[in-house]
Every structure is written in structure tokens, then in C-alpha cells.
Amino acid sequence: MLGFFKKVAAQVSGKTPNWEEIEAELIQADFGAKFAIHFVENLKEQQSFWSGNDAISATRQEIKKLLHNSTSRSLQKPMHVIVLVGVNGVGKTTSAAKLAQYYQQKGNRIRLVAGDTFRAAAIEQLKLWGEKIGVPVTAGNYGGDSAALAFSGYQEAQKEGANILIIDTAGRQHTKANLMQELAKLIRVLKKAAPDAPHETLLVIDAATGSNALNQAREFQKHVPLSGVIATKMDGAGTGGSLVGIASECQLQPLWMGVGEKAEDFLPFDVERYLEKILGS
């Protein structure tokens, strides 16, 4: 991504920029059309000629207007319910476990729900994570009703006095309406347990996915009320502009970032760290 911005900087340095080309480059780099158009219009109004450093500085300022550091959120009483959603392979199950450990280390009592009943390996994976970090896991059988399992998990968490319930869900293609309806059913069933639940529904994306991550956000937002984004693989070489595109077009902030394989490699989103990743220090 840093190479991309060096390319853009070279295009504007010491000459009148080709604004259409820069706009196209931004869209191709997964920043989304809305951000690209807004960004280029702002640059046009500021000055006619640019240095490479001017371009990088302006980009940094525009992204900081849009993305913010994740701050501590107040947990709902008596129990805060979090649902993780997303397509296959983005790291939902691992993110559920990492989020559980993060909150556990803050003194909270957690229960996990292995709601990905479409993938037997996901159930076992979360159970192993639970054993590793010392968090109880509500798990059912492969092919079971994930909505009923979520309801059971809520009841178990309530009985044991847990104050945070984190529910993993099956990976589903955002273009499959029937699978999205099942996710909506899970949300409705949770509301029978607690009318204001879930308190957070977090979309998990692979930060290196590119423009498809923006498409995922658009489609999931049509079916469930999303609260924010967990960006996995932020330590990878391909981390790009999809977080900017999602924030600009869907008004969803990145709240958490996965930066490695270990349980502790999971942090609240840090905009300066993100900017250093894509723009350099």
C-alpha cells in the first residue's frame, strides 16, 4: 500500500495532477468511490501543484477525519451480548476467542457460543480456544440450530453470572439470501432472551481482502444492524484501503484489529498504527 501512495505522489509532484487517474487509482486500491471522489475534490480546492509529501500529508489528514481510535465502550448490564458475523475464512472463530481473552483480562466473566454449526471444525476450534484461555463454551452438534444454541448460551451465561456473551456464527456468503435470513433469525431469538440484545454485532473482515470487504459490509448491513468492524490480518502485507471505504460508505468504524496469531495479538483499532501501515511513518 505504501508503494501505491508513492505512485500517486509521483503523479502529482511538480505538475498539474491528472485528477481522474488519481481518483481511479484510489478506487482500485479499495478506498471506495465515495472517499475517492470526496478526497480528490478536496485536493482540487486546496492548490494547483503538489509535492509528494503534500499528497501523503493530505491523505493522512483525510483518513484521520474518517477513522478514529477505538475507545472503551460501556458494557450493558447485567450482560453484554456480542455477535460476530462475516463470510467464510475471515477469522471469526479466532476473533471470538481473542475478544473473549481481551475482556477476560479486564476482569470480566465471559461465555462463548460456538454458533458456527455448519462447520464441525469451527465447533472444535472454539472449544479448544475455550480450554486454552479458560472460558466456558456453549457448543452443540454439527448441523444444529444456531439460533437455539445462542439462546441456550444466553441462559447458561445468565445462570453462571457472566457479564459478556460472545457468539460466533457460521461463515456465509453475503450474496446468499437464505443464509442471511438464518442470521437474522439468530438476532430475533436473542431479543426474546433480552429485548436490547445483541448489544454489538461486529462484522469480521480480512483486511487484505480488498474491495470485496466493502461489498460484504454493504450486504450484511442490509440484513443485520452492524455496530462496527473487526479487521483481521492487519499484520499482513496486503492491508489496504477497505477500512476507509467501509467507514465512508457504510458509516462503520473499525473497532478491533488482529495483528498476529497469538491470543494477545488483538487490539482496539489504532488509527496511527493503521496510517503507518499504509503510508509509512
Short mmCIF file of C-alpha atoms in Angstrom, two decimals:
data_model
loop_
_atom_site.label_atom_id
_atom_site.label_comp_id
_atom_site.label_asym_id
_atom_site.label_seq_id
_atom_site.Cartn_x
_atom_site.Cartn_y
_atom_site.Cartn_z
CA MET A 1 0.00 0.00 0.00
CA LEU A 2 2.88 2.37 0.72
CA GLY A 3 4.08 1.69 -2.83
CA PHE A 4 0.68 2.77 -4.15
CA PHE A 5 0.88 6.13 -2.38
CA LYS A 6 4.40 6.69 -3.67
CA LYS A 7 2.98 6.15 -7.15
CA VAL A 8 0.22 8.70 -6.53
CA ALA A 9 2.75 11.15 -5.04
CA ALA A 10 4.88 10.83 -8.17
CA GLN A 11 1.85 11.65 -10.34
CA VAL A 12 1.19 14.96 -8.59
CA SER A 13 4.70 16.15 -7.84
CA GLY A 14 5.60 19.40 -9.56
CA LYS A 15 2.85 19.27 -12.15
CA THR A 16 -0.87 19.65 -12.59
CA PRO A 17 -2.28 16.31 -11.42
CA ASN A 18 -4.41 14.03 -13.56
CA TRP A 19 -7.28 14.00 -11.09
CA GLU A 20 -9.33 11.37 -12.90
CA GLU A 21 -6.40 8.99 -12.86
CA ILE A 22 -5.79 9.57 -9.15
CA GLU A 23 -9.49 9.02 -8.41
CA ALA A 24 -9.39 5.74 -10.33
CA GLU A 25 -6.23 4.67 -8.51
CA LEU A 26 -7.88 5.28 -5.13
CA ILE A 27 -10.92 3.22 -6.10
CA GLN A 28 -8.71 0.39 -7.35
CA ALA A 29 -6.84 0.50 -4.02
CA ASP A 30 -10.15 -0.32 -2.26
CA PHE A 31 -10.84 3.10 -0.75
CA GLY A 32 -14.26 3.14 -2.37
CA ALA A 33 -15.78 5.58 -4.83
CA LYS A 34 -17.31 7.86 -2.20
CA PHE A 35 -14.00 8.51 -0.43
CA ALA A 36 -12.07 8.80 -3.70
CA ILE A 37 -14.40 11.43 -5.16
CA HIS A 38 -14.55 13.42 -1.92
CA PHE A 39 -10.79 13.26 -1.45
CA VAL A 40 -9.97 14.40 -4.98
CA GLU A 41 -12.49 17.25 -4.83
CA ASN A 42 -10.89 18.48 -1.60
CA LEU A 43 -7.42 18.36 -3.13
CA LYS A 44 -8.53 20.32 -6.19
CA GLU A 45 -9.80 23.14 -3.97
CA GLN A 46 -6.61 23.45 -1.95
CA GLN A 47 -3.87 24.12 -4.50
CA SER A 48 -2.83 23.52 -8.10
CA PHE A 49 0.61 21.97 -7.65
CA TRP A 50 1.66 19.33 -5.17
CA SER A 51 4.81 17.73 -3.87
CA GLY A 52 4.87 14.06 -2.97
CA ASN A 53 4.91 14.94 0.73
CA ASP A 54 1.89 17.22 0.22
CA ALA A 55 -0.08 14.30 -1.21
CA ILE A 56 0.84 11.94 1.61
CA SER A 57 0.06 14.57 4.26
CA ALA A 58 -3.32 15.35 2.70
CA THR A 59 -4.19 11.66 2.56
CA ARG A 60 -3.25 11.23 6.21
CA GLN A 61 -5.46 14.17 7.23
CA GLU A 62 -8.46 12.93 5.24
CA ILE A 63 -8.25 9.41 6.69
CA LYS A 64 -7.93 10.79 10.23
CA LYS A 65 -11.16 12.74 9.68
CA LEU A 66 -12.87 9.47 8.84
CA LEU A 67 -11.28 6.82 11.08
CA HIS A 68 -10.86 7.12 14.84
CA ASN A 69 -9.15 5.26 17.63
CA SER A 70 -11.40 2.65 19.19
CA THR A 71 -12.37 3.75 22.69
CA SER A 72 -13.66 1.69 25.60
CA ARG A 73 -17.37 1.05 25.27
CA SER A 74 -19.66 0.80 28.25
CA LEU A 75 -20.92 -2.75 28.75
CA GLN A 76 -24.63 -3.28 29.12
CA LYS A 77 -25.88 -4.68 32.41
CA PRO A 78 -26.41 -7.33 33.53
CA MET A 79 -24.94 -8.97 30.41
CA HIS A 80 -23.38 -7.54 27.26
CA VAL A 81 -24.08 -9.65 24.16
CA ILE A 82 -21.75 -9.56 21.12
CA VAL A 83 -22.41 -11.39 17.84
CA LEU A 84 -19.66 -11.88 15.24
CA VAL A 85 -20.67 -12.18 11.58
CA GLY A 86 -18.85 -12.43 8.26
CA VAL A 87 -18.06 -14.64 5.29
CA ASN A 88 -16.07 -17.86 5.38
CA GLY A 89 -12.38 -17.71 6.14
CA VAL A 90 -12.05 -14.21 7.59
CA GLY A 91 -11.19 -15.38 11.12
CA LYS A 92 -14.46 -15.07 13.05
CA THR A 93 -13.85 -18.03 15.38
CA THR A 94 -10.33 -16.94 16.26
CA SER A 95 -11.51 -13.34 16.72
CA ALA A 96 -14.27 -14.51 19.10
CA ALA A 97 -11.68 -16.23 21.26
CA LYS A 98 -9.27 -13.31 21.16
CA LEU A 99 -12.03 -10.88 22.06
CA ALA A 100 -13.01 -13.14 24.96
CA GLN A 101 -9.46 -13.16 26.29
CA TYR A 102 -9.15 -9.38 25.92
CA TYR A 103 -12.27 -8.78 28.01
CA GLN A 104 -11.38 -11.53 30.47
CA GLN A 105 -8.07 -9.82 31.19
CA LYS A 106 -10.05 -6.68 32.03
CA GLY A 107 -11.76 -8.59 34.84
CA ASN A 108 -14.94 -9.67 33.05
CA ARG A 109 -16.63 -13.05 33.20
CA ILE A 110 -17.17 -14.43 29.70
CA ARG A 111 -19.06 -17.21 27.96
CA LEU A 112 -18.54 -18.14 24.31
CA VAL A 113 -21.09 -19.73 21.98
CA ALA A 114 -19.88 -21.95 19.11
CA GLY A 115 -22.65 -20.82 16.79
CA ASP A 116 -20.93 -21.94 13.59
CA THR A 117 -22.84 -25.22 13.44
CA PHE A 118 -22.28 -25.53 9.68
CA ARG A 119 -18.60 -26.32 10.17
CA ALA A 120 -17.71 -29.08 12.62
CA ALA A 121 -14.12 -27.86 12.77
CA ALA A 122 -15.29 -24.45 13.98
CA ILE A 123 -17.05 -26.03 16.97
CA GLU A 124 -13.92 -27.94 17.95
CA GLN A 125 -11.74 -24.93 17.28
CA LEU A 126 -13.68 -22.71 19.67
CA LYS A 127 -13.83 -25.43 22.32
CA LEU A 128 -10.03 -25.74 22.15
CA TRP A 129 -9.68 -21.97 22.41
CA GLY A 130 -12.01 -22.01 25.41
CA GLU A 131 -9.83 -24.57 27.17
CA LYS A 132 -6.71 -22.59 26.33
CA ILE A 133 -7.93 -19.26 27.69
CA GLY A 134 -10.15 -20.66 30.45
CA VAL A 135 -13.52 -19.50 29.10
CA PRO A 136 -16.60 -21.80 29.05
CA VAL A 137 -18.09 -22.57 25.64
CA THR A 138 -21.68 -23.45 24.77
CA ALA A 139 -21.48 -25.91 21.88
CA GLY A 140 -23.96 -28.17 20.12
CA ASN A 141 -23.85 -30.67 17.31
CA TYR A 142 -22.80 -30.16 13.73
CA GLY A 143 -25.82 -29.05 11.71
CA GLY A 144 -27.73 -27.87 14.78
CA ASP A 145 -29.93 -24.80 15.10
CA SER A 146 -27.53 -21.92 15.76
CA ALA A 147 -30.33 -19.61 16.95
CA ALA A 148 -31.45 -22.13 19.59
CA LEU A 149 -27.83 -22.61 20.63
CA ALA A 150 -27.39 -18.87 21.07
CA PHE A 151 -30.49 -18.78 23.27
CA SER A 152 -29.12 -21.68 25.38
CA GLY A 153 -25.79 -19.90 25.66
CA TYR A 154 -27.54 -16.80 26.95
CA GLN A 155 -29.37 -18.83 29.60
CA GLU A 156 -26.16 -20.58 30.70
CA ALA A 157 -24.28 -17.29 30.89
CA GLN A 158 -27.12 -15.81 32.93
CA LYS A 159 -27.08 -18.71 35.42
CA GLU A 160 -23.33 -18.51 35.99
CA GLY A 161 -23.29 -14.73 36.31
CA ALA A 162 -21.27 -13.99 33.17
CA ASN A 163 -21.36 -10.36 32.14
CA ILE A 164 -20.27 -10.80 28.50
CA LEU A 165 -21.59 -13.32 25.97
CA ILE A 166 -19.73 -13.64 22.66
CA ILE A 167 -21.42 -15.59 19.86
CA ASP A 168 -19.56 -16.96 16.86
CA THR A 169 -21.70 -17.54 13.76
CA ALA A 170 -21.35 -19.55 10.57
CA GLY A 171 -19.46 -18.05 7.69
CA ARG A 172 -21.91 -17.28 4.96
CA GLN A 173 -21.61 -15.77 1.53
CA HIS A 174 -23.13 -12.32 1.70
CA THR A 175 -24.95 -12.99 -1.59
CA LYS A 176 -26.94 -15.96 -0.22
CA ALA A 177 -30.32 -14.63 0.96
CA ASN A 178 -31.39 -17.82 2.79
CA LEU A 179 -28.23 -17.88 4.90
CA MET A 180 -28.64 -14.20 5.74
CA GLN A 181 -32.19 -14.92 6.85
CA GLU A 182 -30.86 -17.55 9.28
CA LEU A 183 -28.56 -14.91 10.73
CA ALA A 184 -31.50 -12.53 11.11
CA LYS A 185 -33.36 -15.35 12.91
CA LEU A 186 -30.50 -15.68 15.42
CA ILE A 187 -30.78 -11.96 16.16
CA ARG A 188 -34.55 -12.23 16.66
CA VAL A 189 -34.18 -15.20 19.02
CA LEU A 190 -31.63 -13.31 21.13
CA LYS A 191 -34.14 -10.49 21.50
CA LYS A 192 -36.52 -12.96 23.11
CA ALA A 193 -33.88 -13.51 25.79
CA ALA A 194 -33.15 -9.79 26.14
CA PRO A 195 -35.04 -7.17 24.10
CA ASP A 196 -31.96 -4.98 23.66
CA ALA A 197 -29.65 -7.84 22.61
CA PRO A 198 -27.32 -8.13 20.83
CA HIS A 199 -25.63 -5.00 22.05
CA GLU A 200 -22.97 -5.28 19.36
CA THR A 201 -22.98 -7.06 16.01
CA LEU A 202 -19.46 -6.94 14.62
CA LEU A 203 -18.53 -7.65 11.02
CA VAL A 204 -15.25 -9.55 10.76
CA ILE A 205 -13.28 -8.84 7.59
CA ASP A 206 -9.91 -9.92 6.28
CA ALA A 207 -8.15 -6.55 5.94
CA ALA A 208 -6.25 -7.82 2.90
CA THR A 209 -9.39 -8.83 1.01
CA GLY A 210 -9.74 -5.61 -0.95
CA SER A 211 -12.92 -4.19 -2.42
CA ASN A 212 -14.85 -7.38 -1.68
CA ALA A 213 -14.74 -6.42 2.02
CA LEU A 214 -16.74 -3.29 1.19
CA ASN A 215 -19.27 -5.43 -0.69
CA GLN A 216 -19.55 -7.69 2.36
CA ALA A 217 -20.25 -4.72 4.62
CA ARG A 218 -22.95 -3.41 2.28
CA GLU A 219 -24.76 -6.75 2.10
CA PHE A 220 -24.56 -7.70 5.78
CA GLN A 221 -25.79 -4.24 6.71
CA LYS A 222 -28.97 -4.91 4.73
CA HIS A 223 -29.85 -7.89 6.93
CA VAL A 224 -28.50 -7.17 10.41
CA PRO A 225 -27.74 -3.94 12.30
CA LEU A 226 -23.94 -3.79 12.34
CA SER A 227 -22.08 -1.94 15.11
CA GLY A 228 -18.55 -1.92 13.74
CA VAL A 229 -15.74 -3.91 12.18
CA ILE A 230 -13.06 -6.34 13.34
CA ALA A 231 -10.17 -6.26 10.86
CA THR A 232 -8.10 -9.44 10.89
CA LYS A 233 -4.65 -9.99 9.36
CA MET A 234 -3.63 -6.39 9.91
CA ASP A 235 -0.06 -7.65 10.17
CA GLY A 236 -0.13 -8.90 6.57
CA ALA A 237 1.48 -7.27 3.57
CA GLY A 238 -1.79 -6.70 1.76
CA THR A 239 -3.59 -4.44 4.25
CA GLY A 240 -5.28 -1.77 2.14
CA GLY A 241 -7.99 0.80 1.97
CA SER A 242 -11.10 -1.30 2.55
CA LEU A 243 -11.49 0.03 6.10
CA VAL A 244 -11.63 3.56 4.70
CA GLY A 245 -14.19 2.51 2.11
CA ILE A 246 -16.37 0.78 4.72
CA ALA A 247 -16.25 3.77 7.06
CA SER A 248 -17.02 6.20 4.24
CA GLU A 249 -19.86 4.29 2.56
CA CYS A 250 -21.36 2.27 5.43
CA GLN A 251 -20.53 4.53 8.39
CA LEU A 252 -18.93 1.58 10.21
CA GLN A 253 -15.80 2.18 12.25
CA PRO A 254 -13.06 -0.43 12.69
CA LEU A 255 -13.16 -1.27 16.40
CA TRP A 256 -10.65 -4.12 16.71
CA MET A 257 -7.58 -5.27 14.82
CA GLY A 258 -5.96 -8.68 14.66
CA VAL A 259 -2.19 -8.30 14.33
CA GLY A 260 -0.91 -11.86 14.66
CA GLU A 261 -1.67 -15.47 15.52
CA LYS A 262 -1.44 -15.36 19.33
CA ALA A 263 -4.42 -14.72 21.57
CA GLU A 264 -2.90 -11.46 22.74
CA ASP A 265 -2.39 -10.24 19.15
CA PHE A 266 -5.74 -8.49 19.23
CA LEU A 267 -6.08 -4.80 19.97
CA PRO A 268 -8.52 -1.90 19.87
CA PHE A 269 -8.19 -0.18 16.49
CA ASP A 270 -5.36 2.37 16.43
CA VAL A 271 -5.60 4.85 13.56
CA GLU A 272 -1.93 5.90 13.83
CA ARG A 273 -0.82 2.29 13.54
CA TYR A 274 -3.07 1.89 10.51
CA LEU A 275 -1.72 5.06 8.89
CA GLU A 276 1.85 3.94 9.46
CA LYS A 277 0.96 0.64 7.81
CA ILE A 278 -0.43 2.19 4.64
CA LEU A 279 1.52 5.49 4.43
CA GLY A 280 4.71 4.92 6.37
CA SER A 281 5.90 6.87 9.37
#
